[in-house]
PDB file of C-alpha atoms in Angstrom:
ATOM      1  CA  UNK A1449       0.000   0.000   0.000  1.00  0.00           C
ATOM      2  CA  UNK A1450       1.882   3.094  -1.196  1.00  0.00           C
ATOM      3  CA  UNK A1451       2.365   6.082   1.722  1.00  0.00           C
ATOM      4  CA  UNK A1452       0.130   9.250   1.974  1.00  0.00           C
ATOM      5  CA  UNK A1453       2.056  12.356   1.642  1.00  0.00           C
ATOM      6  CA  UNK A1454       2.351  14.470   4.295  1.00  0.00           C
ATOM      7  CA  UNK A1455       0.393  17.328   2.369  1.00  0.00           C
ATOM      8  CA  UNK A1456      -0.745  17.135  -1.749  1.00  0.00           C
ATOM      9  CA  UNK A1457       1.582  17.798  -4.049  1.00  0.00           C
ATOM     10  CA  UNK A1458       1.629  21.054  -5.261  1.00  0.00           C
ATOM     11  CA  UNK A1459       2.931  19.657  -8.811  1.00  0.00           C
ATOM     12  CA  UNK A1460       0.472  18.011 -11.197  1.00  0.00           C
ATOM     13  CA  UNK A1461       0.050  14.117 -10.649  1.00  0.00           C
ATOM     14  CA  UNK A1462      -1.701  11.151 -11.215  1.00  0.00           C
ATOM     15  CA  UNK A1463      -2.060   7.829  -9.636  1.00  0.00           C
ATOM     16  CA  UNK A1464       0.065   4.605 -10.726  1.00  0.00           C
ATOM     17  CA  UNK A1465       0.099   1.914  -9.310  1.00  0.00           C
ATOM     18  CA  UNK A1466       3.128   1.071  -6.887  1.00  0.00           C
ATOM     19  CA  UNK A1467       4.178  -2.018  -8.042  1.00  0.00           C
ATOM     20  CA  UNK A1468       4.857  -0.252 -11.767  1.00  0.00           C
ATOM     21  CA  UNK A1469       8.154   1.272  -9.688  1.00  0.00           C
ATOM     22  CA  UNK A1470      10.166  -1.263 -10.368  1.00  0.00           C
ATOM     23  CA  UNK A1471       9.579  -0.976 -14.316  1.00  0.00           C
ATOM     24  CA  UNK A1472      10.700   2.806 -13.951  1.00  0.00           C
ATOM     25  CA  UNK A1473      13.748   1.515 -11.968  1.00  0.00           C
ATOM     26  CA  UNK A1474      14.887  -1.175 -14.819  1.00  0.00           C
ATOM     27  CA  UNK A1475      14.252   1.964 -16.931  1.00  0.00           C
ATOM     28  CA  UNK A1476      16.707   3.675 -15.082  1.00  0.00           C
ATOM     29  CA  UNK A1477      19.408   1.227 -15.396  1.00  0.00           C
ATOM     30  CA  UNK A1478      18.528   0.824 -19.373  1.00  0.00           C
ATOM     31  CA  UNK A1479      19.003   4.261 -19.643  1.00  0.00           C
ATOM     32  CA  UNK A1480      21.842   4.718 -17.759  1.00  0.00           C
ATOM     33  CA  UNK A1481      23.817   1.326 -18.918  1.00  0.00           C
ATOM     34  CA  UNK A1482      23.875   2.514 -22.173  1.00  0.00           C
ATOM     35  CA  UNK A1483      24.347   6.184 -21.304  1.00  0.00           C
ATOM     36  CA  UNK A1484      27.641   4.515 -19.879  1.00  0.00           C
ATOM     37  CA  UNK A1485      28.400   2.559 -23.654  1.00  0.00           C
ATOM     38  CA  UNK A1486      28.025   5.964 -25.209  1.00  0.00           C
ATOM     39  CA  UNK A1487      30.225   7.275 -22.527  1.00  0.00           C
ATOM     40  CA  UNK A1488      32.669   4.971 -23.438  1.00  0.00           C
ATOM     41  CA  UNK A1489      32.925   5.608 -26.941  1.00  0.00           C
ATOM     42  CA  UNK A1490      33.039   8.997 -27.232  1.00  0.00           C
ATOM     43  CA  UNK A1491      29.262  10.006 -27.533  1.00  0.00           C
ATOM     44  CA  UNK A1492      29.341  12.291 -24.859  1.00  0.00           C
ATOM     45  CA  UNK A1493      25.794  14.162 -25.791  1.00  0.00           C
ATOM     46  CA  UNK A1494      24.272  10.730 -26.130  1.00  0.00           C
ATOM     47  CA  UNK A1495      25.607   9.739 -22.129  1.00  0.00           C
ATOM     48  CA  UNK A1496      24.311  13.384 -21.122  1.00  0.00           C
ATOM     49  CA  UNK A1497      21.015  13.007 -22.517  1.00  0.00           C
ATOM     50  CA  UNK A1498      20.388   8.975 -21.684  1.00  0.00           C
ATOM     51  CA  UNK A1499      21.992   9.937 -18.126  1.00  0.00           C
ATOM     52  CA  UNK A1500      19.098  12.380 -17.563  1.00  0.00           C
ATOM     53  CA  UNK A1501      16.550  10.223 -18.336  1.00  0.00           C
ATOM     54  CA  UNK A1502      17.756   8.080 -16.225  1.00  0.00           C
ATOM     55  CA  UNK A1503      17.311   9.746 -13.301  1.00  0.00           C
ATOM     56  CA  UNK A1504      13.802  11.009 -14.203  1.00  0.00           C
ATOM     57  CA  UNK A1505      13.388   7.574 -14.240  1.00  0.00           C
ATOM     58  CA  UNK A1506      14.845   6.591 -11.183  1.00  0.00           C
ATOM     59  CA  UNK A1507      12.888   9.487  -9.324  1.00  0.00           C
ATOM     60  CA  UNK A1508       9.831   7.992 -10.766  1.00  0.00           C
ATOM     61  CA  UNK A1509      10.562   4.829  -9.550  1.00  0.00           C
ATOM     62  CA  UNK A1510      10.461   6.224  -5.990  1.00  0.00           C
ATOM     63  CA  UNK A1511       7.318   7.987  -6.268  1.00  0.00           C
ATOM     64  CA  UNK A1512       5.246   5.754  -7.492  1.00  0.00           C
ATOM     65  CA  UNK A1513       7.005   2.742  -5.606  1.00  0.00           C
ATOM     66  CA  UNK A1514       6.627   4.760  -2.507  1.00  0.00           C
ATOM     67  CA  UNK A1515       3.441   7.029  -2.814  1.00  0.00           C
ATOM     68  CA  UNK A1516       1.711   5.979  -6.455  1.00  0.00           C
ATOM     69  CA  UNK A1517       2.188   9.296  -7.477  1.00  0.00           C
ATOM     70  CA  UNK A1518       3.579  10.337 -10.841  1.00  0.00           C
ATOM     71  CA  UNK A1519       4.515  14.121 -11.940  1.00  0.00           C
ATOM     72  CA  UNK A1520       2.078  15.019 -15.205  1.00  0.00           C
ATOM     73  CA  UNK A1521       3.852  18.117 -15.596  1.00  0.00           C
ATOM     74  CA  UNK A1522       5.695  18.730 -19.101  1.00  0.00           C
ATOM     75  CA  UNK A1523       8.227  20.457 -16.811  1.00  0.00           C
ATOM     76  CA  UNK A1524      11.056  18.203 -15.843  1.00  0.00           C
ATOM     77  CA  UNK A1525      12.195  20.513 -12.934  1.00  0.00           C
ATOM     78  CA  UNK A1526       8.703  19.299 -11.422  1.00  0.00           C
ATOM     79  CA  UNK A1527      10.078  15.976 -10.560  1.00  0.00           C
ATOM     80  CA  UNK A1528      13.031  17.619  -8.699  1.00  0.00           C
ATOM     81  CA  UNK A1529      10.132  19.739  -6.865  1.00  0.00           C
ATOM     82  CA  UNK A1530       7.988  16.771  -6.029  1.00  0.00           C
ATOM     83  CA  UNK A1531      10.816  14.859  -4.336  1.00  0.00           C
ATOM     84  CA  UNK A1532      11.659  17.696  -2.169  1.00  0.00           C
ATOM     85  CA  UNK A1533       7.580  17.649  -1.446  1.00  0.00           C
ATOM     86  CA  UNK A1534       7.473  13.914  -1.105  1.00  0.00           C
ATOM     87  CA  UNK A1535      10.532  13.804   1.240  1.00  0.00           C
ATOM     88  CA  UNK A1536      10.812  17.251   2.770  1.00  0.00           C
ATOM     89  CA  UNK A1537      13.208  15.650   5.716  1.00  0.00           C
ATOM     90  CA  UNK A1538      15.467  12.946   3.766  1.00  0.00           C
ATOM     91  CA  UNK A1539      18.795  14.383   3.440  1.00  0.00           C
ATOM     92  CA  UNK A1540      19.253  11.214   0.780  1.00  0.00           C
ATOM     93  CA  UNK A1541      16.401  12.156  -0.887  1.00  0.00           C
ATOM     94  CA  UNK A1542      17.451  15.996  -1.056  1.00  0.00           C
ATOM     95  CA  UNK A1543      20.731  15.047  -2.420  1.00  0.00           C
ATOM     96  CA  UNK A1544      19.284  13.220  -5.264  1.00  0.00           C
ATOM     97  CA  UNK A1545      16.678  15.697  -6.404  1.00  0.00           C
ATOM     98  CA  UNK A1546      20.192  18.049  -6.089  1.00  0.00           C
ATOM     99  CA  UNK A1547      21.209  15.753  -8.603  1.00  0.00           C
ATOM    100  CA  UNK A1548      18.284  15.007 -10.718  1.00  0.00           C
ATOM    101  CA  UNK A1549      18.763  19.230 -10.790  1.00  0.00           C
ATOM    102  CA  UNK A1550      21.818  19.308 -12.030  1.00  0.00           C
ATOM    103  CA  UNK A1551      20.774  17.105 -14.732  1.00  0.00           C
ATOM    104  CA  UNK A1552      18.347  18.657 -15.778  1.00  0.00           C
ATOM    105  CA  UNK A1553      19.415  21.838 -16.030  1.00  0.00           C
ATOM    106  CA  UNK A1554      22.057  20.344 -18.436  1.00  0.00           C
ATOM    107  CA  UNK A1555      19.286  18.594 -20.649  1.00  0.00           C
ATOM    108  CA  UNK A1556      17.830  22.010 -22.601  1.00  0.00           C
ATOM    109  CA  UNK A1557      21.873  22.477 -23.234  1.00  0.00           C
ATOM    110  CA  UNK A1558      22.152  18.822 -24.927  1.00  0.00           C
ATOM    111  CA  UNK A1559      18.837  18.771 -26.512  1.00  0.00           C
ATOM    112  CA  UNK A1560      18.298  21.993 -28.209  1.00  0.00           C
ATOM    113  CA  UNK A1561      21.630  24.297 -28.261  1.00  0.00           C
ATOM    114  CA  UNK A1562      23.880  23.910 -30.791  1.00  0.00           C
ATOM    115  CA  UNK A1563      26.950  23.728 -28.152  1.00  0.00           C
ATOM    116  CA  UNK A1564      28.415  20.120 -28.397  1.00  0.00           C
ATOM    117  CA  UNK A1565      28.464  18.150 -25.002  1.00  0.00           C
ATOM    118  CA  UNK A1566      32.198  17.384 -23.712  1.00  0.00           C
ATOM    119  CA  UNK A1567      33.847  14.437 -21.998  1.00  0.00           C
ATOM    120  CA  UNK A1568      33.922  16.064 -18.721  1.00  0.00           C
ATOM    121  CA  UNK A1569      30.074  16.737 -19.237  1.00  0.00           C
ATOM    122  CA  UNK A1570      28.955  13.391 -19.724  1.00  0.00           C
ATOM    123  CA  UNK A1571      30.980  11.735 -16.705  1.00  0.00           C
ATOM    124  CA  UNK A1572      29.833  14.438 -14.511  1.00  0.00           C
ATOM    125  CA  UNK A1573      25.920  13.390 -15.819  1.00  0.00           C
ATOM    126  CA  UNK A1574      26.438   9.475 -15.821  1.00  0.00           C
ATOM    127  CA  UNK A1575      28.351   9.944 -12.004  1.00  0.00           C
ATOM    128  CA  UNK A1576      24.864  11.971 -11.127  1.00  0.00           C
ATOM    129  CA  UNK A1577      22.771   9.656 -12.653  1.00  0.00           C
ATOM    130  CA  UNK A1578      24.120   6.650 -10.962  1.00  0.00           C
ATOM    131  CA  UNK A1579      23.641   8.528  -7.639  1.00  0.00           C
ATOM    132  CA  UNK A1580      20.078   8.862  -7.983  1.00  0.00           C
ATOM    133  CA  UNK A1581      19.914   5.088  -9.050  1.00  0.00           C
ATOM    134  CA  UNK A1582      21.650   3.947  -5.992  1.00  0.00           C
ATOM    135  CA  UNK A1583      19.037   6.268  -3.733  1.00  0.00           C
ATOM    136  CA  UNK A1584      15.865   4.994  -6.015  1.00  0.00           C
ATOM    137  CA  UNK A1585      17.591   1.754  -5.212  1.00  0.00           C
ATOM    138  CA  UNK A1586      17.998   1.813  -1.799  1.00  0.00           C
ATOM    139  CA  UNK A1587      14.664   3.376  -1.080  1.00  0.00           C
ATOM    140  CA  UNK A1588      13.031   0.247  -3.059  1.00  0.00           C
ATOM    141  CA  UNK A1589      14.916  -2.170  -1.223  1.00  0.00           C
ATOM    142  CA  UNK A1590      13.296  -0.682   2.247  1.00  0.00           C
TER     143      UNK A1590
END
């Protein structure tokens, strides 16, 4: 039976069912396994852009593992703000929406600017994206 948040979310949801977090966790490591490939050979806006799905995926694992709640909103940064809703006292949990942040503030750059990605970029994004994992992880193993 998936937890009642303390208050509603203030971002858009809807209700999934809680045993669908796992799927959105092996999404996750899909994502992020072959964000690691690309890594690997050079495709660095490829492991940028697979790293931040990734962790949108891995932050939807949590929510609707934990609450069956899933963000609606065509706004990414929603996700990071209905973490920080979800888990308003997890220092884990505010470290990975940090994270999930970071990412995707880096996803407009990799999707739509003409400014190539660098190698730098996409280990900073696939190191982020495995942290996330490891919480979504963690917090499904509990």
């Amino acid at each position: 039976m998936p937890e009642q948040p303390r208050k509603r979310p203030t971002v858009q949801v809807r209700s999934v069912q809680s045993v669908q977090g796992v799927n959105y966790l092996r999404k996750a490591q899909q994502h992020l396994a072959i964000a690691l490939q690309a890594r690997a050979n050079d495709r660095w806006d490829s492991a940028v852009l697979l790293s931040v799905h990734a962790a949108i995926a891995a932050a939807d694992a949590v929510c609707v593992a934990k609450h069956g709640l899933r963000s609606m909103s065509k706004a990414h940064a929603d996700q990071v703000k209905l973490l920080r809703q979800l888990y308003p006292d997890s220092e884990p949990a505010s470290r990975a929406a940090s994270q999930l942040a970071a990412l995707i503030d880096r996803k407009n750059t990799v999707e739509y600017e003409a400014r190539l990605c660098t190698e730098k970029d996409a280990e900073t994004s696939t190191k982020q994206a495995e942290r996330v994992i490891d919480w979504a992880r963690e917090v499904l193993s509990a």
